[in-house]
mmCIF file of C-alpha atoms in Angstrom:
data_model
loop_
_atom_site.group_PDB
_atom_site.id
_atom_site.type_symbol
_atom_site.label_atom_id
_atom_site.label_comp_id
_atom_site.label_asym_id
_atom_site.label_seq_id
_atom_site.Cartn_x
_atom_site.Cartn_y
_atom_site.Cartn_z
ATOM 1 C CA MET A 22 -16.628 3.416 30.431
ATOM 2 C CA ALA A 23 -20.217 2.111 30.628
ATOM 3 C CA VAL A 24 -22.989 3.804 28.665
ATOM 4 C CA TRP A 25 -24.604 4.838 32.011
ATOM 5 C CA ASP A 26 -21.723 7.124 33.051
ATOM 6 C CA ASP A 27 -23.204 10.222 31.474
ATOM 7 C CA VAL A 28 -26.607 9.662 33.085
ATOM 8 C CA VAL A 29 -25.885 12.080 35.929
ATOM 9 C CA GLY A 30 -27.438 11.699 39.364
ATOM 10 C CA GLN A 31 -30.092 9.147 38.286
ATOM 11 C CA ASP A 32 -29.066 6.007 40.167
ATOM 12 C CA ARG A 33 -32.548 4.579 40.456
ATOM 13 C CA VAL A 34 -33.326 5.156 36.806
ATOM 14 C CA THR A 35 -30.097 3.565 35.603
ATOM 15 C CA ALA A 36 -30.655 0.534 37.822
ATOM 16 C CA GLN A 37 -34.056 0.003 36.150
ATOM 17 C CA LEU A 38 -32.671 0.446 32.661
ATOM 18 C CA ALA A 39 -29.674 -1.798 33.295
ATOM 19 C CA ALA A 40 -32.046 -4.534 34.529
ATOM 20 C CA ALA A 41 -34.232 -4.151 31.450
ATOM 21 C CA ALA A 42 -31.192 -4.249 29.166
ATOM 22 C CA ARG A 43 -30.058 -7.551 30.763
ATOM 23 C CA ASP A 44 -33.527 -9.083 30.249
ATOM 24 C CA ALA A 45 -33.650 -7.739 26.679
ATOM 25 C CA ASP A 46 -30.284 -9.368 25.998
ATOM 26 C CA VAL A 47 -31.458 -12.702 27.329
ATOM 27 C CA LEU A 48 -34.681 -12.456 25.236
ATOM 28 C CA VAL A 49 -32.878 -11.788 21.955
ATOM 29 C CA SER A 50 -30.195 -14.412 22.637
ATOM 30 C CA ALA A 51 -32.800 -16.993 23.412
ATOM 31 C CA GLU A 52 -34.802 -16.124 20.364
ATOM 32 C CA GLN A 53 -31.730 -16.358 18.108
ATOM 33 C CA ALA A 54 -31.019 -19.713 19.613
ATOM 34 C CA GLY A 55 -34.586 -20.843 18.913
ATOM 35 C CA GLN A 56 -35.322 -21.311 22.609
ATOM 36 C CA ALA A 57 -37.952 -18.686 23.320
ATOM 37 C CA PRO A 58 -40.455 -16.453 21.466
ATOM 38 C CA PRO A 59 -39.732 -12.718 21.242
ATOM 39 C CA LEU A 60 -41.240 -10.292 23.703
ATOM 40 C CA GLU A 61 -44.874 -9.609 22.843
ATOM 41 C CA GLY A 62 -47.057 -6.617 23.444
ATOM 42 C CA PRO A 63 -46.360 -3.200 24.867
ATOM 43 C CA GLU A 64 -47.802 -3.818 28.294
ATOM 44 C CA PRO A 65 -45.148 -3.906 31.000
ATOM 45 C CA PRO A 66 -45.132 -7.081 33.125
ATOM 46 C CA SER A 67 -46.211 -6.952 36.745
ATOM 47 C CA ALA A 68 -43.420 -5.479 38.843
ATOM 48 C CA ASP A 69 -44.180 -7.640 41.815
ATOM 49 C CA ARG A 70 -44.359 -11.022 39.980
ATOM 50 C CA SER A 71 -41.370 -13.183 40.746
ATOM 51 C CA GLY A 72 -39.072 -13.538 37.787
ATOM 52 C CA ALA A 73 -40.946 -11.034 35.660
ATOM 53 C CA SER A 74 -38.998 -9.544 32.796
ATOM 54 C CA GLN A 75 -38.069 -5.860 33.216
ATOM 55 C CA MET A 76 -38.096 -5.268 29.449
ATOM 56 C CA THR A 77 -41.076 -3.837 27.536
ATOM 57 C CA HIS A 78 -41.597 -2.176 24.129
ATOM 58 C CA ALA A 79 -42.496 1.399 25.125
ATOM 59 C CA TRP A 80 -40.844 3.741 27.586
ATOM 60 C CA LEU A 81 -41.584 7.311 28.664
ATOM 61 C CA PHE A 82 -38.692 9.324 30.099
ATOM 62 C CA THR A 83 -39.883 12.403 31.991
ATOM 63 C CA GLY A 84 -38.102 15.063 34.072
ATOM 64 C CA PRO A 85 -37.442 18.727 34.242
ATOM 65 C CA PRO A 86 -35.288 20.480 31.596
ATOM 66 C CA GLY A 87 -31.630 19.498 31.973
ATOM 67 C CA SER A 88 -32.305 16.296 33.843
ATOM 68 C CA GLY A 89 -30.849 14.185 31.045
ATOM 69 C CA ARG A 90 -33.903 12.560 29.601
ATOM 70 C CA SER A 91 -32.494 12.106 26.108
ATOM 71 C CA THR A 92 -29.094 11.079 27.508
ATOM 72 C CA ALA A 93 -30.773 8.267 29.505
ATOM 73 C CA ALA A 94 -32.754 7.197 26.464
ATOM 74 C CA ARG A 95 -29.656 7.159 24.282
ATOM 75 C CA ALA A 96 -27.720 5.135 26.913
ATOM 76 C CA PHE A 97 -30.566 2.598 27.054
ATOM 77 C CA ALA A 98 -30.571 2.362 23.238
ATOM 78 C CA ALA A 99 -26.882 1.659 23.319
ATOM 79 C CA ALA A 100 -27.214 -0.986 25.986
ATOM 80 C CA LEU A 101 -29.978 -2.736 23.883
ATOM 81 C CA GLN A 102 -27.534 -2.866 20.960
ATOM 82 C CA CYS A 103 -24.477 -3.986 22.991
ATOM 83 C CA VAL A 104 -22.581 -6.839 21.361
ATOM 84 C CA SER A 105 -19.678 -7.025 23.833
ATOM 85 C CA PRO A 106 -18.230 -10.605 24.144
ATOM 86 C CA ASP A 107 -18.176 -10.109 27.904
ATOM 87 C CA ARG A 108 -21.978 -10.718 28.037
ATOM 88 C CA ALA A 109 -21.277 -14.407 27.462
ATOM 89 C CA LEU A 110 -19.167 -14.341 30.685
ATOM 90 C CA GLY A 111 -21.856 -12.622 32.747
ATOM 91 C CA GLY A 112 -21.024 -9.078 31.854
ATOM 92 C CA ALA A 113 -23.878 -6.544 31.726
ATOM 93 C CA PRO A 114 -24.918 -5.008 28.413
ATOM 94 C CA GLY A 115 -23.824 -1.412 27.881
ATOM 95 C CA CYS A 116 -20.082 -1.667 27.935
ATOM 96 C CA GLY A 117 -19.684 1.555 25.993
ATOM 97 C CA PHE A 118 -16.801 0.239 23.871
ATOM 98 C CA CYS A 119 -18.225 -2.303 21.434
ATOM 99 C CA ASP A 120 -19.420 -1.327 17.961
ATOM 100 C CA GLY A 121 -23.118 -1.533 18.991
ATOM 101 C CA CYS A 122 -22.690 0.799 21.995
ATOM 102 C CA HIS A 123 -20.373 3.243 20.180
ATOM 103 C CA THR A 124 -22.442 3.701 17.033
ATOM 104 C CA ALA A 125 -25.701 4.060 19.012
ATOM 105 C CA LEU A 126 -24.210 6.749 21.271
ATOM 106 C CA ILE A 127 -22.889 8.829 18.358
ATOM 107 C CA GLY A 128 -25.995 8.391 16.310
ATOM 108 C CA THR A 129 -24.834 6.255 13.402
ATOM 109 C CA HIS A 130 -26.275 2.829 14.302
ATOM 110 C CA ALA A 131 -28.460 1.542 11.483
ATOM 111 C CA ASP A 132 -31.155 0.337 13.908
ATOM 112 C CA VAL A 133 -31.283 3.351 16.216
ATOM 113 C CA GLU A 134 -33.293 6.354 14.978
ATOM 114 C CA ILE A 135 -32.743 9.530 17.055
ATOM 115 C CA VAL A 136 -35.561 12.059 16.438
ATOM 116 C CA ARG A 137 -35.320 15.652 17.561
ATOM 117 C CA THR A 138 -36.793 18.818 16.132
ATOM 118 C CA ASP A 139 -35.719 22.410 15.731
ATOM 119 C CA LEU A 140 -39.317 23.357 14.954
ATOM 120 C CA LEU A 141 -42.308 24.159 17.138
ATOM 121 C CA SER A 142 -43.981 20.797 16.598
ATOM 122 C CA ILE A 143 -43.733 17.347 15.071
ATOM 123 C CA GLY A 144 -46.405 16.734 12.475
ATOM 124 C CA VAL A 145 -48.275 13.832 11.019
ATOM 125 C CA LYS A 146 -46.003 13.295 8.023
ATOM 126 C CA GLU A 147 -42.908 12.897 10.086
ATOM 127 C CA THR A 148 -44.569 10.624 12.499
ATOM 128 C CA ARG A 149 -45.904 8.342 9.759
ATOM 129 C CA ASP A 150 -42.319 8.042 8.540
ATOM 130 C CA LEU A 151 -41.289 6.869 11.995
ATOM 131 C CA VAL A 152 -44.096 4.375 12.195
ATOM 132 C CA ARG A 153 -43.076 2.880 8.884
ATOM 133 C CA ARG A 154 -39.493 2.615 10.165
ATOM 134 C CA SER A 155 -40.642 0.963 13.401
ATOM 135 C CA SER A 156 -42.390 -1.813 11.490
ATOM 136 C CA LEU A 157 -39.077 -3.015 10.024
ATOM 137 C CA SER A 158 -37.007 -5.806 11.554
ATOM 138 C CA PRO A 159 -33.540 -4.869 12.831
ATOM 139 C CA SER A 160 -31.119 -4.835 9.907
ATOM 140 C CA GLY A 161 -28.053 -5.752 11.906
ATOM 141 C CA GLY A 162 -28.593 -4.885 15.496
ATOM 142 C CA ARG A 163 -30.497 -6.638 18.209
ATOM 143 C CA TRP A 164 -33.476 -4.237 18.378
ATOM 144 C CA GLN A 165 -35.080 -1.576 16.266
ATOM 145 C CA VAL A 166 -34.985 1.469 18.580
ATOM 146 C CA ILE A 167 -36.819 4.779 17.991
ATOM 147 C CA VAL A 168 -35.727 7.581 20.371
ATOM 148 C CA LEU A 169 -38.224 10.517 20.148
ATOM 149 C CA GLU A 170 -36.531 13.284 22.163
ATOM 150 C CA ASP A 171 -39.376 15.792 21.805
ATOM 151 C CA ALA A 172 -42.498 13.681 22.334
ATOM 152 C CA ASP A 173 -44.153 16.704 23.963
ATOM 153 C CA ARG A 174 -44.068 18.529 20.564
ATOM 154 C CA LEU A 175 -46.232 15.902 18.804
ATOM 155 C CA THR A 176 -49.407 17.453 17.413
ATOM 156 C CA GLU A 177 -52.621 15.788 18.331
ATOM 157 C CA GLY A 178 -52.818 14.170 14.906
ATOM 158 C CA ALA A 179 -49.230 12.989 15.141
ATOM 159 C CA GLY A 180 -49.942 11.522 18.539
ATOM 160 C CA ASN A 181 -52.884 9.537 17.201
ATOM 161 C CA VAL A 182 -50.580 8.196 14.432
ATOM 162 C CA LEU A 183 -48.023 7.197 16.963
ATOM 163 C CA LEU A 184 -50.579 5.483 19.174
ATOM 164 C CA LYS A 185 -51.187 2.584 16.880
ATOM 165 C CA ALA A 186 -47.491 1.831 16.589
ATOM 166 C CA VAL A 187 -47.024 1.902 20.393
ATOM 167 C CA GLU A 188 -50.150 -0.161 20.915
ATOM 168 C CA GLU A 189 -49.194 -2.921 18.467
ATOM 169 C CA PRO A 190 -45.391 -2.811 18.075
ATOM 170 C CA ALA A 191 -43.274 -5.072 15.896
ATOM 171 C CA PRO A 192 -41.691 -7.921 17.892
ATOM 172 C CA ARG A 193 -38.307 -6.358 18.274
ATOM 173 C CA THR A 194 -39.106 -2.588 18.136
ATOM 174 C CA VAL A 195 -38.613 -0.377 21.217
ATOM 175 C CA TRP A 196 -40.006 3.126 21.511
ATOM 176 C CA LEU A 197 -38.184 5.568 23.852
ATOM 177 C CA LEU A 198 -40.232 8.795 24.309
ATOM 178 C CA CYS A 199 -38.896 11.819 26.154
ATOM 179 C CA ALA A 200 -41.039 14.617 27.540
ATOM 180 C CA PRO A 201 -40.891 17.064 30.518
ATOM 181 C CA SER A 202 -43.935 15.478 32.181
ATOM 182 C CA VAL A 203 -46.524 12.849 31.672
ATOM 183 C CA GLU A 204 -49.141 15.528 31.055
ATOM 184 C CA ASP A 205 -47.251 16.557 27.911
ATOM 185 C CA VAL A 206 -48.104 13.240 26.247
ATOM 186 C CA LEU A 207 -51.501 11.921 25.201
ATOM 187 C CA PRO A 208 -53.065 9.788 27.947
ATOM 188 C CA THR A 209 -53.615 6.919 25.529
ATOM 189 C CA ILE A 210 -49.842 6.858 24.756
ATOM 190 C CA ARG A 211 -48.509 7.231 28.250
ATOM 191 C CA SER A 212 -50.825 4.491 29.524
ATOM 192 C CA ARG A 213 -48.998 2.077 27.148
ATOM 193 C CA CYS A 214 -45.502 3.126 28.279
ATOM 194 C CA ARG A 215 -43.357 2.293 31.290
ATOM 195 C CA LEU A 216 -42.731 5.577 33.099
ATOM 196 C CA LEU A 217 -39.267 6.644 34.244
ATOM 197 C CA SER A 218 -39.075 9.919 36.171
ATOM 198 C CA LEU A 219 -35.754 11.678 36.319
ATOM 199 C CA ARG A 220 -34.862 14.420 38.755
ATOM 200 C CA THR A 221 -32.750 17.528 38.537
ATOM 201 C CA PRO A 222 -29.120 16.301 39.050
ATOM 202 C CA PRO A 223 -27.165 17.623 42.058
ATOM 203 C CA VAL A 224 -24.875 20.559 41.328
ATOM 204 C CA ASP A 225 -21.728 18.609 42.357
ATOM 205 C CA ALA A 226 -22.609 15.753 39.997
ATOM 206 C CA VAL A 227 -23.044 18.130 37.053
ATOM 207 C CA ALA A 228 -19.735 19.828 37.829
ATOM 208 C CA ASP A 229 -18.018 16.457 37.988
ATOM 209 C CA VAL A 230 -19.232 15.370 34.547
ATOM 210 C CA LEU A 231 -18.141 18.744 33.056
ATOM 211 C CA VAL A 232 -14.600 18.154 34.412
ATOM 212 C CA ARG A 233 -14.513 14.489 33.465
ATOM 213 C CA ARG A 234 -16.069 14.634 30.009
ATOM 214 C CA ASP A 235 -15.413 18.174 28.762
ATOM 215 C CA GLY A 236 -12.038 18.925 30.462
ATOM 216 C CA ILE A 237 -13.305 22.082 32.102
ATOM 217 C CA GLU A 238 -11.459 23.494 35.026
ATOM 218 C CA PRO A 239 -13.086 22.445 38.365
ATOM 219 C CA ALA A 240 -13.731 26.056 39.525
ATOM 220 C CA ALA A 241 -15.365 26.983 36.160
ATOM 221 C CA ALA A 242 -17.389 23.766 36.114
ATOM 222 C CA ASP A 243 -18.682 24.456 39.613
ATOM 223 C CA ARG A 244 -19.701 28.016 38.735
ATOM 224 C CA ALA A 245 -21.529 26.894 35.630
ATOM 225 C CA ALA A 246 -23.344 24.005 37.395
ATOM 226 C CA ARG A 247 -24.371 26.266 40.256
ATOM 227 C CA ALA A 248 -25.527 29.097 37.889
ATOM 228 C CA THR A 249 -27.762 26.770 35.912
ATOM 229 C CA GLN A 250 -29.001 24.949 38.980
ATOM 230 C CA GLY A 251 -28.250 21.477 37.728
ATOM 231 C CA HIS A 252 -29.197 21.864 34.086
ATOM 232 C CA ILE A 253 -26.542 19.755 32.336
ATOM 233 C CA GLY A 254 -26.866 21.104 28.782
ATOM 234 C CA ARG A 255 -26.941 24.785 29.874
ATOM 235 C CA ALA A 256 -24.049 24.211 32.259
ATOM 236 C CA ARG A 257 -21.923 22.794 29.470
ATOM 237 C CA ARG A 258 -22.773 25.690 27.155
ATOM 238 C CA LEU A 259 -22.087 28.245 29.801
ATOM 239 C CA ALA A 260 -18.713 26.753 30.633
ATOM 240 C CA THR A 261 -17.653 26.500 27.043
ATOM 241 C CA ASP A 262 -19.285 29.404 25.177
ATOM 242 C CA GLU A 263 -18.097 32.981 25.828
ATOM 243 C CA ARG A 264 -21.089 34.439 24.097
ATOM 244 C CA ALA A 265 -23.488 32.482 26.378
ATOM 245 C CA ARG A 266 -21.622 33.909 29.437
ATOM 246 C CA ALA A 267 -21.841 37.430 27.991
ATOM 247 C CA ARG A 268 -25.607 37.119 27.417
ATOM 248 C CA ARG A 269 -26.176 35.841 30.885
ATOM 249 C CA THR A 270 -24.189 38.660 32.410
ATOM 250 C CA ALA A 271 -26.385 41.171 30.484
ATOM 251 C CA VAL A 272 -29.583 39.465 31.722
ATOM 252 C CA LEU A 273 -28.450 39.574 35.378
ATOM 253 C CA LYS A 274 -28.042 43.334 35.067
ATOM 254 C CA LEU A 275 -31.667 43.824 34.080
ATOM 255 C CA PRO A 276 -33.204 44.059 37.640
ATOM 256 C CA LEU A 277 -31.080 47.125 38.283
ATOM 257 C CA ARG A 278 -32.153 48.853 35.029
ATOM 258 C CA VAL A 279 -35.962 48.980 35.536
ATOM 259 C CA ASP A 280 -36.116 52.085 37.672
ATOM 260 C CA ASP A 281 -38.354 53.982 35.185
ATOM 261 C CA ILE A 282 -40.553 53.167 32.254
ATOM 262 C CA GLY A 283 -37.924 54.167 29.719
ATOM 263 C CA GLY A 284 -35.499 51.677 31.300
ATOM 264 C CA CYS A 285 -38.158 48.989 31.314
ATOM 265 C CA LEU A 286 -38.866 49.395 27.576
ATOM 266 C CA LYS A 287 -35.176 49.589 26.617
ATOM 267 C CA ALA A 288 -34.381 46.451 28.692
ATOM 268 C CA ALA A 289 -37.231 44.600 27.021
ATOM 269 C CA GLN A 290 -36.071 45.576 23.529
ATOM 270 C CA GLU A 291 -32.542 44.469 24.277
ATOM 271 C CA LEU A 292 -33.737 41.045 25.442
ATOM 272 C CA ILE A 293 -35.677 40.579 22.291
ATOM 273 C CA ASP A 294 -32.757 41.768 20.109
ATOM 274 C CA ALA A 295 -30.365 39.331 21.837
ATOM 275 C CA ALA A 296 -32.810 36.435 21.191
ATOM 276 C CA GLY A 297 -33.030 37.555 17.567
ATOM 277 C CA GLU A 298 -29.288 37.627 17.260
ATOM 278 C CA ASP A 299 -29.186 33.978 18.451
ATOM 279 C CA ALA A 300 -31.686 33.040 15.775
ATOM 280 C CA LYS A 301 -29.690 34.908 13.140
ATOM 281 C CA GLN A 302 -26.463 33.069 14.096
ATOM 282 C CA VAL A 303 -28.221 29.742 13.749
ATOM 283 C CA ALA A 304 -29.571 30.754 10.338
ATOM 284 C CA GLU A 305 -26.207 31.815 9.171
ATOM 285 C CA GLU A 306 -24.721 28.455 10.198
ATOM 286 C CA VAL A 307 -27.468 26.198 8.901
ATOM 287 C CA ASP A 308 -29.838 27.911 6.440
ATOM 288 C CA THR A 309 -27.292 28.813 3.726
ATOM 289 C CA LYS A 310 -25.947 25.274 3.696
ATOM 290 C CA GLU A 311 -29.428 23.678 3.560
ATOM 291 C CA THR A 312 -30.465 26.048 0.729
ATOM 292 C CA GLU A 313 -27.425 25.301 -1.435
ATOM 293 C CA GLU A 314 -27.710 21.582 -0.873
ATOM 294 C CA LEU A 315 -31.385 21.631 -1.984
ATOM 295 C CA ARG A 316 -30.619 23.813 -5.018
ATOM 296 C CA ALA A 317 -27.880 21.387 -6.049
ATOM 297 C CA ALA A 318 -30.267 18.428 -5.547
ATOM 298 C CA LEU A 319 -32.927 20.106 -7.688
ATOM 299 C CA GLY A 320 -30.385 20.840 -10.452
ATOM 300 C CA ALA A 321 -30.385 24.603 -10.127
ATOM 301 C CA ALA A 322 -27.894 26.589 -12.164
ATOM 302 C CA ALA A 323 -24.571 27.252 -10.434
ATOM 303 C CA GLY A 324 -24.417 30.346 -8.143
ATOM 304 C CA THR A 325 -26.841 31.665 -5.584
ATOM 305 C CA GLY A 326 -28.804 33.515 -8.264
ATOM 306 C CA GLY A 327 -28.990 30.587 -10.604
ATOM 307 C CA ARG A 328 -32.465 29.683 -12.005
ATOM 308 C CA LEU A 329 -34.348 26.756 -10.490
ATOM 309 C CA PRO A 330 -35.720 24.121 -12.823
ATOM 310 C CA ARG A 331 -39.429 24.436 -13.575
ATOM 311 C CA GLY A 332 -41.701 22.762 -11.017
ATOM 312 C CA THR A 333 -39.245 22.893 -8.104
ATOM 313 C CA ALA A 334 -40.293 26.239 -6.551
ATOM 314 C CA GLY A 335 -42.590 24.415 -4.164
ATOM 315 C CA ALA A 336 -39.687 22.405 -2.621
ATOM 316 C CA MET A 337 -37.751 25.626 -2.101
ATOM 317 C CA LYS A 338 -40.780 27.295 -0.504
ATOM 318 C CA GLU A 339 -41.256 24.347 1.877
ATOM 319 C CA LEU A 340 -37.616 24.657 2.969
ATOM 320 C CA GLN A 341 -37.978 28.381 3.520
ATOM 321 C CA ASP A 342 -41.086 27.849 5.649
ATOM 322 C CA LYS A 343 -39.242 25.240 7.728
ATOM 323 C CA GLN A 344 -36.294 27.638 8.257
ATOM 324 C CA LYS A 345 -38.663 30.402 9.361
ATOM 325 C CA ARG A 346 -40.294 28.097 11.923
ATOM 326 C CA ARG A 347 -36.872 27.050 13.149
ATOM 327 C CA SER A 348 -35.882 30.702 13.577
ATOM 328 C CA THR A 349 -38.996 31.345 15.653
ATOM 329 C CA ARG A 350 -38.244 28.323 17.758
ATOM 330 C CA THR A 351 -34.603 29.396 18.280
ATOM 331 C CA GLN A 352 -35.643 32.915 19.339
ATOM 332 C CA ARG A 353 -38.178 31.619 21.785
ATOM 333 C CA ASP A 354 -35.752 29.161 23.296
ATOM 334 C CA SER A 355 -33.090 31.873 23.705
ATOM 335 C CA LEU A 356 -35.600 34.203 25.333
ATOM 336 C CA ASP A 357 -36.788 31.507 27.632
ATOM 337 C CA LEU A 358 -33.220 30.825 28.826
ATOM 338 C CA ALA A 359 -32.905 34.516 29.687
ATOM 339 C CA LEU A 360 -36.150 34.358 31.685
ATOM 340 C CA VAL A 361 -34.911 31.278 33.551
ATOM 341 C CA ASP A 362 -31.703 33.142 34.487
ATOM 342 C CA LEU A 363 -33.885 36.114 35.701
ATOM 343 C CA THR A 364 -35.936 33.764 37.799
ATOM 344 C CA GLY A 365 -32.724 32.380 39.366
ATOM 345 C CA PHE A 366 -31.658 35.970 40.211
ATOM 346 C CA TYR A 367 -34.904 36.658 42.064
ATOM 347 C CA ARG A 368 -34.660 33.253 43.761
ATOM 348 C CA ASP A 369 -31.333 34.407 45.221
ATOM 349 C CA VAL A 370 -32.881 37.673 46.327
ATOM 350 C CA LEU A 371 -35.635 35.771 48.098
ATOM 351 C CA ALA A 372 -33.134 33.441 49.749
ATOM 352 C CA LEU A 373 -31.243 36.389 51.257
ATOM 353 C CA GLN A 374 -34.444 38.100 52.366
ATOM 354 C CA MET A 375 -35.653 34.937 54.120
ATOM 355 C CA GLY A 376 -32.258 34.142 55.626
ATOM 356 C CA ALA A 377 -32.137 30.771 53.934
ATOM 357 C CA SER A 378 -28.957 28.815 54.374
ATOM 358 C CA VAL A 379 -28.593 27.856 50.657
ATOM 359 C CA PRO A 380 -25.754 28.765 48.330
ATOM 360 C CA LEU A 381 -26.544 31.536 45.778
ATOM 361 C CA ALA A 382 -26.881 30.363 42.177
ATOM 362 C CA ASN A 383 -25.558 33.765 41.034
ATOM 363 C CA ASP A 384 -22.785 34.358 43.503
ATOM 364 C CA GLU A 385 -20.745 36.402 40.979
ATOM 365 C CA VAL A 386 -23.424 39.162 41.172
ATOM 366 C CA ARG A 387 -23.904 38.904 44.964
ATOM 367 C CA ASP A 388 -23.642 42.750 45.316
ATOM 368 C CA SER A 389 -26.592 43.219 42.938
ATOM 369 C CA VAL A 390 -28.589 40.540 44.681
ATOM 370 C CA GLN A 391 -27.913 42.062 48.051
ATOM 371 C CA ARG A 392 -28.891 45.539 46.798
ATOM 372 C CA ILE A 393 -32.248 44.357 45.518
ATOM 373 C CA ALA A 394 -32.847 42.250 48.661
ATOM 374 C CA THR A 395 -32.260 45.178 51.029
ATOM 375 C CA THR A 396 -34.410 47.646 49.034
ATOM 376 C CA SER A 397 -37.376 45.353 48.618
ATOM 377 C CA THR A 398 -39.529 42.820 50.540
ATOM 378 C CA PRO A 399 -40.138 39.077 50.114
ATOM 379 C CA GLU A 400 -43.686 39.848 48.952
ATOM 380 C CA ARG A 401 -42.423 42.070 46.149
ATOM 381 C CA THR A 402 -39.781 39.476 45.182
ATOM 382 C CA LEU A 403 -42.478 36.797 44.855
ATOM 383 C CA ARG A 404 -44.554 39.071 42.696
ATOM 384 C CA ARG A 405 -41.547 39.636 40.461
ATOM 385 C CA ILE A 406 -40.956 35.919 40.150
ATOM 386 C CA GLU A 407 -44.693 35.506 39.260
ATOM 387 C CA ALA A 408 -44.201 38.249 36.565
ATOM 388 C CA VAL A 409 -41.363 36.281 34.908
ATOM 389 C CA ILE A 410 -43.427 33.065 35.039
ATOM 390 C CA ALA A 411 -46.425 34.891 33.526
ATOM 391 C CA CYS A 412 -44.101 36.077 30.675
ATOM 392 C CA ARG A 413 -42.997 32.555 29.925
ATOM 393 C CA GLU A 414 -46.596 31.434 29.841
ATOM 394 C CA ALA A 415 -47.564 34.275 27.579
ATOM 395 C CA LEU A 416 -44.837 33.289 25.111
ATOM 396 C CA ASP A 417 -46.133 29.719 25.174
ATOM 397 C CA ARG A 418 -49.552 31.146 24.082
ATOM 398 C CA ASN A 419 -47.924 32.930 21.147
ATOM 399 C CA VAL A 420 -48.287 36.378 22.587
ATOM 400 C CA ALA A 421 -45.999 38.822 20.668
ATOM 401 C CA PRO A 422 -42.574 38.494 22.367
ATOM 402 C CA LEU A 423 -41.890 42.235 22.735
ATOM 403 C CA LEU A 424 -45.325 42.900 24.199
ATOM 404 C CA ALA A 425 -44.909 40.032 26.739
ATOM 405 C CA VAL A 426 -41.391 41.067 27.832
ATOM 406 C CA GLU A 427 -42.415 44.765 28.115
ATOM 407 C CA ALA A 428 -45.288 43.752 30.400
ATOM 408 C CA MET A 429 -42.896 41.750 32.429
ATOM 409 C CA THR A 430 -40.304 44.537 32.850
ATOM 410 C CA VAL A 431 -42.957 46.995 33.941
ATOM 411 C CA ALA A 432 -44.120 44.454 36.491
ATOM 412 C CA LEU A 433 -40.658 43.995 37.741
ATOM 413 C CA ARG A 434 -40.401 47.751 38.308
ATOM 414 C CA ALA A 435 -43.680 47.875 40.221
ATOM 415 C CA GLY A 436 -42.855 44.770 42.290
#
């Protein structure tokens, strides 16, 4: 199975990446044979020049959430590290079976650094560490590859640190940046990257990969893919996690519960509580382990109440601050998923009101959708969708979550 098999519904993008991987393989093989210099400079060659190489040192993967940006970047990283003997016989890099492909895909390759964050941003310190890593020659692989899955979370200072490395890369270093859109990355960085725009995958393609890779029943896979409107990660979670399905069911009941102010406030509080419960579950799974590992590394006395050695309290405080930021991020992400589901509900309402011949994303609650559609108007439905979008924007601006959600539920009642 080739590394591109999990890049769902992105034929144009995979064709570009496969061509670049072939050119990269030729460049490294020629360099190792002493026949050609390494690729120089981050600027992509002219696309219309005959014989131009498709490989360059910096790539920017953009696309809506769930489009598979990081999956495509990982697949490309694996293809760059492919050591399959079939290449000598004309085979394309990215076989998916060799040691280079396998270790790159699972995240253990020594020359592939996968960077993601549970926090709200990526700071200067972390970015400087990456830049130092990028200046090293490959230790055993063919390229030094840095995959930055959350390039949109770079602070301005971190972006300026990264710029120099992207502008003047080491000869065999490749940067793969992922972001929702080009506007989420500094103009000076994106101008030095080759842009790849991914689309939302078709529902049937997402359902197929859930069946093929996760062993999910076809009917359940189709429901999950349709409910998440092509978001691969959310579809997989919805199909495999009973708690995720229960939370979504509760969210889809909200439009019928905002008949009065009391119902609005109660529904808002329940949304916030559910998001907080998600954050608590993550903390229980991760925070305790992290804390005990740090205490052991610092030489603390045995037991959770053991005394820390003198001078180590700062390290423990830094970890606690990181865990608090991660909890905030988890709560916001969980709340945002609920708001996306709510938007999908009103999208179905609008589709029925307008007589659109499109399948409902939430067919399992068709009765509720029909009830709202017949007791409302398209204008009111659009205002409700705008209220959900306004809530998401308010959360992005760090408005208190409960205040933002209460304002939304009151707006949903008013229509």
